[in-house]
């Protein structure tokens, strides 16, 4: 299934590139995913985007979660248009790319409950990512995918080389991350892994190593690498700022969790392509 989607996607991407791209885009794409819901994926995405924008990069976030599109809440916005207005041909890309109240930071808002089945396997949705890359206006695009491994999420994973998975150390979250690894190992070279709600770097490292060992034992593709890139602790400041529609990395610059996220940013800036 994933193979089929993947080959459909590469055909589409090649075609799109041929038509639109006279020169390569400077824009780098990071797709944030999780397997399990509720692990902190949107919180990570919004705060990573903010920290990158603070370092001078022009950043766009695409909220591609049709299960629970809540990026506008984290950015405290009431979006007039969503990515579906673009998909449905009602608005231009510029019109759906909304300026947030933070410098250098833009949002393409999502909408919960959109009927994906109408377009199943069509790569209609992830086209917005390609189109935003082709604009060559942003340094970095972050896509917040929904939870789970449905066809809609797979669309966004298929077109991305920089995939970042957020998980907790909870056994059910780890099971879901392992399923994600298994699926990606067919077509991708690498998965970057972050542990949320995880007190220190070493705990994450130990668990990441066990996932890698399990992959070896089950003979997943040898060329597929899992790179552990950091942890964020549980912090009351994160849930409080989330509820107040603010970003913890902006409100609590000296918090351990903000410093932990800065380590992740350093890694991303060195390693994404
Ligand atoms: N490290 C953390 N410490 C405390 N609360 C957190 C942390 N990470 C996420 N949260 C809270 O957990 C809830 C779920 O996070 P969210 O980013 O919406 O998850 P997801 O996008 O994976 O469904 C939110 O209320 C958020 O504020
Ligand atoms: Mg979310």
Tab-separated table of C-alpha atoms and ligand atoms in Angstrom:
chain	number	residue	atom	x	y	z
A	1	UNK	CA	0.000	0.000	0.000
A	2	UNK	CA	2.663	2.457	1.065
A	3	UNK	CA	4.774	1.467	-1.955
A	4	UNK	CA	1.917	2.214	-4.291
A	5	UNK	CA	1.215	5.547	-2.661
A	6	UNK	CA	4.897	6.310	-2.703
A	7	UNK	CA	5.350	5.654	-6.409
A	8	UNK	CA	2.205	7.634	-7.190
A	9	UNK	CA	3.603	10.467	-5.111
A	10	UNK	CA	7.020	10.507	-6.735
A	11	UNK	CA	5.427	10.580	-10.178
A	12	UNK	CA	3.267	13.469	-9.117
A	13	UNK	CA	6.146	15.307	-7.491
A	14	UNK	CA	8.382	14.862	-10.536
A	15	UNK	CA	5.624	16.131	-12.735
A	16	UNK	CA	4.918	19.089	-10.482
A	17	UNK	CA	8.603	19.921	-10.242
A	18	UNK	CA	9.040	19.779	-13.995
A	19	UNK	CA	6.124	22.087	-14.550
A	20	UNK	CA	6.831	24.627	-11.829
A	21	UNK	CA	10.403	24.507	-10.696
A	22	UNK	CA	12.856	26.185	-12.949
A	23	UNK	CA	15.310	26.339	-10.037
A	24	UNK	CA	15.459	24.347	-6.793
A	25	UNK	CA	13.696	25.837	-3.804
A	26	UNK	CA	15.567	26.968	-0.691
A	27	UNK	CA	12.658	25.734	1.438
A	28	UNK	CA	13.270	22.793	3.748
A	29	UNK	CA	10.423	20.587	4.871
A	30	UNK	CA	10.032	18.927	8.270
A	31	UNK	CA	7.045	16.644	8.775
A	32	UNK	CA	6.098	16.073	12.391
A	33	UNK	CA	4.215	12.918	13.221
A	34	UNK	CA	3.600	10.663	16.191
A	35	UNK	CA	1.683	7.475	15.686
A	36	UNK	CA	-0.276	7.987	18.891
A	37	UNK	CA	-2.350	11.123	19.562
A	38	UNK	CA	-2.007	13.352	22.600
A	39	UNK	CA	1.760	12.940	22.945
A	40	UNK	CA	2.542	16.629	22.358
A	41	UNK	CA	3.018	16.716	18.587
A	42	UNK	CA	1.234	20.030	17.995
A	43	UNK	CA	2.883	21.636	21.019
A	44	UNK	CA	6.290	20.565	19.664
A	45	UNK	CA	5.488	21.736	16.150
A	46	UNK	CA	4.306	25.189	17.218
A	47	UNK	CA	7.221	25.761	19.590
A	48	UNK	CA	9.858	24.403	17.205
A	49	UNK	CA	8.428	26.723	14.553
A	50	UNK	CA	8.623	29.664	16.943
A	51	UNK	CA	12.218	28.940	18.004
A	52	UNK	CA	13.283	28.600	14.368
A	53	UNK	CA	11.606	31.895	13.514
A	54	UNK	CA	13.409	33.503	16.457
A	55	UNK	CA	16.685	32.404	14.942
A	56	UNK	CA	15.839	34.416	11.857
A	57	UNK	CA	14.309	31.771	9.609
A	58	UNK	CA	11.086	32.456	7.787
A	59	UNK	CA	8.819	29.611	8.865
A	60	UNK	CA	5.404	28.312	7.801
A	61	UNK	CA	3.400	25.738	9.739
A	62	UNK	CA	0.802	23.668	7.923
A	63	UNK	CA	-1.825	22.147	10.193
A	64	UNK	CA	-2.565	18.906	8.373
A	65	UNK	CA	-4.347	17.234	11.278
A	66	UNK	CA	-7.932	16.539	10.226
A	67	UNK	CA	-8.595	14.694	13.467
A	68	UNK	CA	-7.876	17.624	15.746
A	69	UNK	CA	-6.700	20.738	13.959
A	70	UNK	CA	-5.670	22.947	16.859
A	71	UNK	CA	-2.633	24.832	15.650
A	72	UNK	CA	-4.673	28.034	15.465
A	73	UNK	CA	-5.349	27.674	19.185
A	74	UNK	CA	-1.639	27.444	19.976
A	75	UNK	CA	-1.021	30.538	17.855
A	76	UNK	CA	-4.123	32.240	19.286
A	77	UNK	CA	-5.668	32.873	15.890
A	78	UNK	CA	-9.152	32.711	14.413
A	79	UNK	CA	-8.326	31.780	10.843
A	80	UNK	CA	-10.589	33.119	8.125
A	81	UNK	CA	-9.377	30.514	5.663
A	82	UNK	CA	-7.939	27.026	5.978
A	83	UNK	CA	-5.875	24.793	3.751
A	84	UNK	CA	-9.110	23.280	2.445
A	85	UNK	CA	-10.100	26.608	0.888
A	86	UNK	CA	-6.950	26.221	-1.177
A	87	UNK	CA	-7.488	22.506	-1.885
A	88	UNK	CA	-11.031	23.264	-3.016
A	89	UNK	CA	-9.773	26.025	-5.285
A	90	UNK	CA	-11.568	28.813	-3.465
A	91	UNK	CA	-8.539	30.762	-2.248
A	92	UNK	CA	-4.947	31.293	-3.370
A	93	UNK	CA	-1.933	29.971	-1.503
A	94	UNK	CA	-1.108	33.502	-0.364
A	95	UNK	CA	-4.615	33.950	1.002
A	96	UNK	CA	-4.482	30.805	3.124
A	97	UNK	CA	-0.949	31.454	4.404
A	98	UNK	CA	-1.774	33.582	7.427
A	99	UNK	CA	0.603	35.786	9.343
A	100	UNK	CA	0.775	34.917	13.034
A	101	UNK	CA	1.434	37.557	15.677
A	102	UNK	CA	5.042	36.310	15.814
A	103	UNK	CA	7.683	37.697	13.451
A	104	UNK	CA	8.716	35.409	10.569
A	105	UNK	CA	6.028	32.882	11.455
A	106	UNK	CA	3.050	31.930	9.238
A	107	UNK	CA	0.230	29.407	9.550
A	108	UNK	CA	-1.789	27.473	7.035
A	109	UNK	CA	-4.642	26.509	9.335
A	110	UNK	CA	-6.414	23.167	9.257
A	111	UNK	CA	-9.958	22.082	9.862
A	112	UNK	CA	-11.138	19.106	11.881
A	113	UNK	CA	-13.433	16.509	10.384
A	114	UNK	CA	-12.778	17.079	6.678
A	115	UNK	CA	-13.978	14.132	4.581
A	116	UNK	CA	-10.755	12.592	3.381
A	117	UNK	CA	-12.448	9.590	1.815
A	118	UNK	CA	-13.747	11.768	-1.027
A	119	UNK	CA	-10.195	12.162	-2.265
A	120	UNK	CA	-8.591	8.968	-0.988
A	121	UNK	CA	-5.092	8.238	-2.341
A	122	UNK	CA	-5.237	11.247	-4.570
A	123	UNK	CA	-2.312	13.247	-3.170
A	124	UNK	CA	-4.567	16.250	-3.382
A	125	UNK	CA	-3.768	17.437	0.119
A	126	UNK	CA	-0.021	17.174	0.192
A	127	UNK	CA	0.056	19.237	-3.019
A	128	UNK	CA	-0.183	22.301	-0.797
A	129	UNK	CA	3.195	21.412	0.698
A	130	UNK	CA	4.781	21.101	-2.749
A	131	UNK	CA	3.169	24.336	-3.851
A	132	UNK	CA	4.411	26.198	-0.788
A	133	UNK	CA	7.921	24.815	-1.396
A	134	UNK	CA	7.723	25.943	-5.027
A	135	UNK	CA	6.903	29.486	-3.890
A	136	UNK	CA	10.459	29.581	-2.516
A	137	UNK	CA	9.354	32.133	0.071
A	138	UNK	CA	9.999	30.212	3.292
A	139	UNK	CA	13.194	28.806	4.760
A	140	UNK	CA	11.413	26.047	6.626
A	141	UNK	CA	7.965	24.470	6.445
A	142	UNK	CA	6.713	22.359	9.349
A	143	UNK	CA	3.774	20.039	8.780
A	144	UNK	CA	1.767	18.804	11.766
A	145	UNK	CA	0.206	15.545	10.578
A	146	UNK	CA	-2.638	13.885	12.383
A	147	UNK	CA	-2.129	10.922	14.660
A	148	UNK	CA	-2.335	7.393	13.336
A	149	UNK	CA	-1.119	5.902	10.104
A	150	UNK	CA	-4.057	6.436	7.800
A	151	UNK	CA	-3.747	7.262	4.093
A	152	UNK	CA	-4.076	10.955	4.761
A	153	UNK	CA	-1.083	10.957	7.140
A	154	UNK	CA	0.860	8.702	4.747
A	155	UNK	CA	0.446	11.277	1.984
A	156	UNK	CA	2.390	13.818	3.999
A	157	UNK	CA	5.011	11.293	5.103
A	158	UNK	CA	5.562	10.081	1.559
A	159	UNK	CA	6.595	13.477	0.240
A	160	UNK	CA	8.967	14.290	3.121
A	161	UNK	CA	12.591	13.331	3.719
A	162	UNK	CA	12.811	14.986	7.114
A	163	UNK	CA	10.372	13.148	9.334
A	164	UNK	CA	10.311	13.876	13.039
A	165	UNK	CA	8.367	11.552	15.324
A	166	UNK	CA	7.264	12.695	18.771
A	167	UNK	CA	6.500	10.027	21.312
A	168	UNK	CA	6.308	9.464	25.033
A	169	UNK	CA	7.773	6.475	26.837
A	170	UNK	CA	4.269	5.101	27.338
A	171	UNK	CA	4.137	1.497	26.002
A	172	UNK	CA	1.201	2.184	23.683
A	173	UNK	CA	2.946	5.251	22.220
A	174	UNK	CA	6.109	3.176	21.709
A	175	UNK	CA	4.125	0.440	19.968
A	176	UNK	CA	2.722	3.064	17.589
A	177	UNK	CA	6.160	4.544	16.945
A	178	UNK	CA	7.492	1.101	16.139
A	179	UNK	CA	4.662	0.622	13.593
A	180	UNK	CA	5.669	3.956	12.094
A	181	UNK	CA	9.310	2.813	11.898
A	182	UNK	CA	8.255	-0.403	10.224
A	183	UNK	CA	6.243	1.424	7.608
A	184	UNK	CA	8.858	4.091	6.899
A	185	UNK	CA	11.695	1.564	6.684
A	186	UNK	CA	10.429	0.462	3.237
A	187	UNK	CA	10.929	3.820	1.555
A	188	UNK	CA	12.838	6.201	3.802
A	189	UNK	CA	16.419	6.465	5.005
A	190	UNK	CA	15.828	7.992	8.359
A	191	UNK	CA	13.433	8.853	11.148
A	192	UNK	CA	14.281	11.491	13.751
A	193	UNK	CA	12.873	10.678	17.168
A	194	UNK	CA	12.043	12.960	20.142
A	195	UNK	CA	10.746	11.904	23.526
A	196	UNK	CA	8.207	14.133	25.224
A	197	UNK	CA	7.320	13.872	28.934
A	198	UNK	CA	10.794	12.439	29.440
A	199	UNK	CA	12.887	13.689	32.334
A	200	UNK	CA	16.360	13.398	30.902
A	201	UNK	CA	18.210	12.816	27.673
A	202	UNK	CA	19.541	9.442	28.759
A	203	UNK	CA	16.143	7.814	29.346
A	204	UNK	CA	15.178	8.729	25.789
A	205	UNK	CA	18.475	7.397	24.475
A	206	UNK	CA	18.030	4.052	26.236
A	207	UNK	CA	14.521	3.601	24.858
A	208	UNK	CA	15.538	4.742	21.377
A	209	UNK	CA	18.307	2.121	21.456
A	210	UNK	CA	15.810	-0.597	22.390
A	211	UNK	CA	13.615	0.407	19.451
A	212	UNK	CA	16.647	0.206	17.160
A	213	UNK	CA	17.539	-3.212	18.573
A	214	UNK	CA	14.008	-4.442	18.051
A	215	UNK	CA	14.209	-3.238	14.443
A	216	UNK	CA	17.454	-5.194	13.994
A	217	UNK	CA	15.963	-8.292	15.566
A	218	UNK	CA	12.944	-8.086	13.269
A	219	UNK	CA	15.228	-7.432	10.299
A	220	UNK	CA	13.802	-4.096	9.239
A	221	UNK	CA	15.679	-2.576	6.325
A	222	UNK	CA	19.333	-2.077	7.366
A	223	UNK	CA	19.643	1.223	5.526
A	224	UNK	CA	16.890	2.763	7.597
A	225	UNK	CA	18.205	4.775	10.536
A	226	UNK	CA	16.470	5.980	13.663
A	227	UNK	CA	18.154	9.042	15.119
A	228	UNK	CA	17.307	10.051	18.648
A	229	UNK	CA	17.542	13.812	18.784
A	230	UNK	CA	16.351	14.827	22.236
A	231	UNK	CA	13.813	14.939	25.036
A	232	UNK	CA	11.448	17.417	26.677
A	233	UNK	CA	10.407	17.008	30.321
A	234	UNK	CA	6.892	17.310	31.628
A	235	UNK	CA	6.383	20.914	32.664
A	236	UNK	CA	3.322	22.591	34.157
A	237	UNK	CA	4.363	25.688	32.211
A	238	UNK	CA	3.742	23.839	28.944
A	239	UNK	CA	0.173	22.849	29.712
A	240	UNK	CA	-0.621	26.235	31.270
A	241	UNK	CA	0.711	28.261	28.330
A	242	UNK	CA	-1.108	25.910	25.932
A	243	UNK	CA	-4.392	26.617	27.714
A	244	UNK	CA	-3.691	30.344	27.584
A	245	UNK	CA	-3.042	30.104	23.818
A	246	UNK	CA	0.581	31.077	24.266
A	247	UNK	CA	3.888	29.409	23.409
A	248	UNK	CA	5.950	28.131	26.337
A	249	UNK	CA	9.226	28.784	24.520
A	250	UNK	CA	8.256	32.463	24.314
A	251	UNK	CA	6.891	32.801	27.849
A	252	UNK	CA	9.474	30.686	29.699
A	253	UNK	CA	12.769	31.213	27.958
A	254	UNK	CA	14.775	29.854	30.903
A	255	UNK	CA	12.583	26.793	31.513
A	256	UNK	CA	14.354	23.438	31.239
A	257	UNK	CA	11.850	22.358	28.604
A	258	UNK	CA	12.678	25.380	26.430
A	259	UNK	CA	16.401	24.637	26.738
A	260	UNK	CA	15.732	21.004	25.833
A	261	UNK	CA	13.831	22.121	22.751
A	262	UNK	CA	16.722	24.420	21.766
A	263	UNK	CA	18.990	21.333	21.694
A	264	UNK	CA	16.516	19.727	19.281
A	265	UNK	CA	16.540	22.891	17.126
A	266	UNK	CA	20.363	22.808	16.967
A	267	UNK	CA	20.195	19.241	15.706
A	268	UNK	CA	17.483	19.999	13.144
A	269	UNK	CA	19.359	22.959	11.719
A	270	UNK	CA	22.465	20.855	11.215
A	271	UNK	CA	20.733	17.790	9.838
A	272	UNK	CA	17.708	18.611	7.722
A	273	UNK	CA	18.070	18.839	3.974
B	1	LIG	N1	6.070	18.272	28.070
B	1	LIG	C1	4.831	18.575	28.422
B	1	LIG	N2	4.541	18.894	29.723
B	1	LIG	C2	3.270	19.216	30.092
B	1	LIG	N3	2.224	19.214	29.245
B	1	LIG	C3	2.443	18.908	27.956
B	1	LIG	C4	3.745	18.583	27.465
B	1	LIG	N4	3.659	18.314	26.143
B	1	LIG	C5	2.360	18.474	25.798
B	1	LIG	N5	1.621	18.833	26.884
B	1	LIG	C6	0.150	19.039	26.926
B	1	LIG	O1	-0.454	17.828	26.486
B	1	LIG	C7	-1.644	18.107	25.761
B	1	LIG	C8	-1.572	17.423	24.384
B	1	LIG	O2	-0.576	18.057	23.595
B	1	LIG	P1	-0.745	18.245	22.021
B	1	LIG	O3	0.451	18.991	21.560
B	1	LIG	O4	-2.082	18.802	21.687
B	1	LIG	O5	-0.665	16.724	21.549
B	1	LIG	P2	-0.917	16.063	20.120
B	1	LIG	O6	-0.772	17.130	19.088
B	1	LIG	O7	0.119	15.004	20.018
B	1	LIG	O8	-2.310	15.491	20.167
B	1	LIG	C9	-1.753	19.615	25.676
B	1	LIG	O9	-2.638	20.038	26.677
B	1	LIG	C10	-0.339	20.112	25.966
B	1	LIG	O10	-0.328	21.389	26.585
B	2	LIG	MG1	-2.220	17.790	17.686
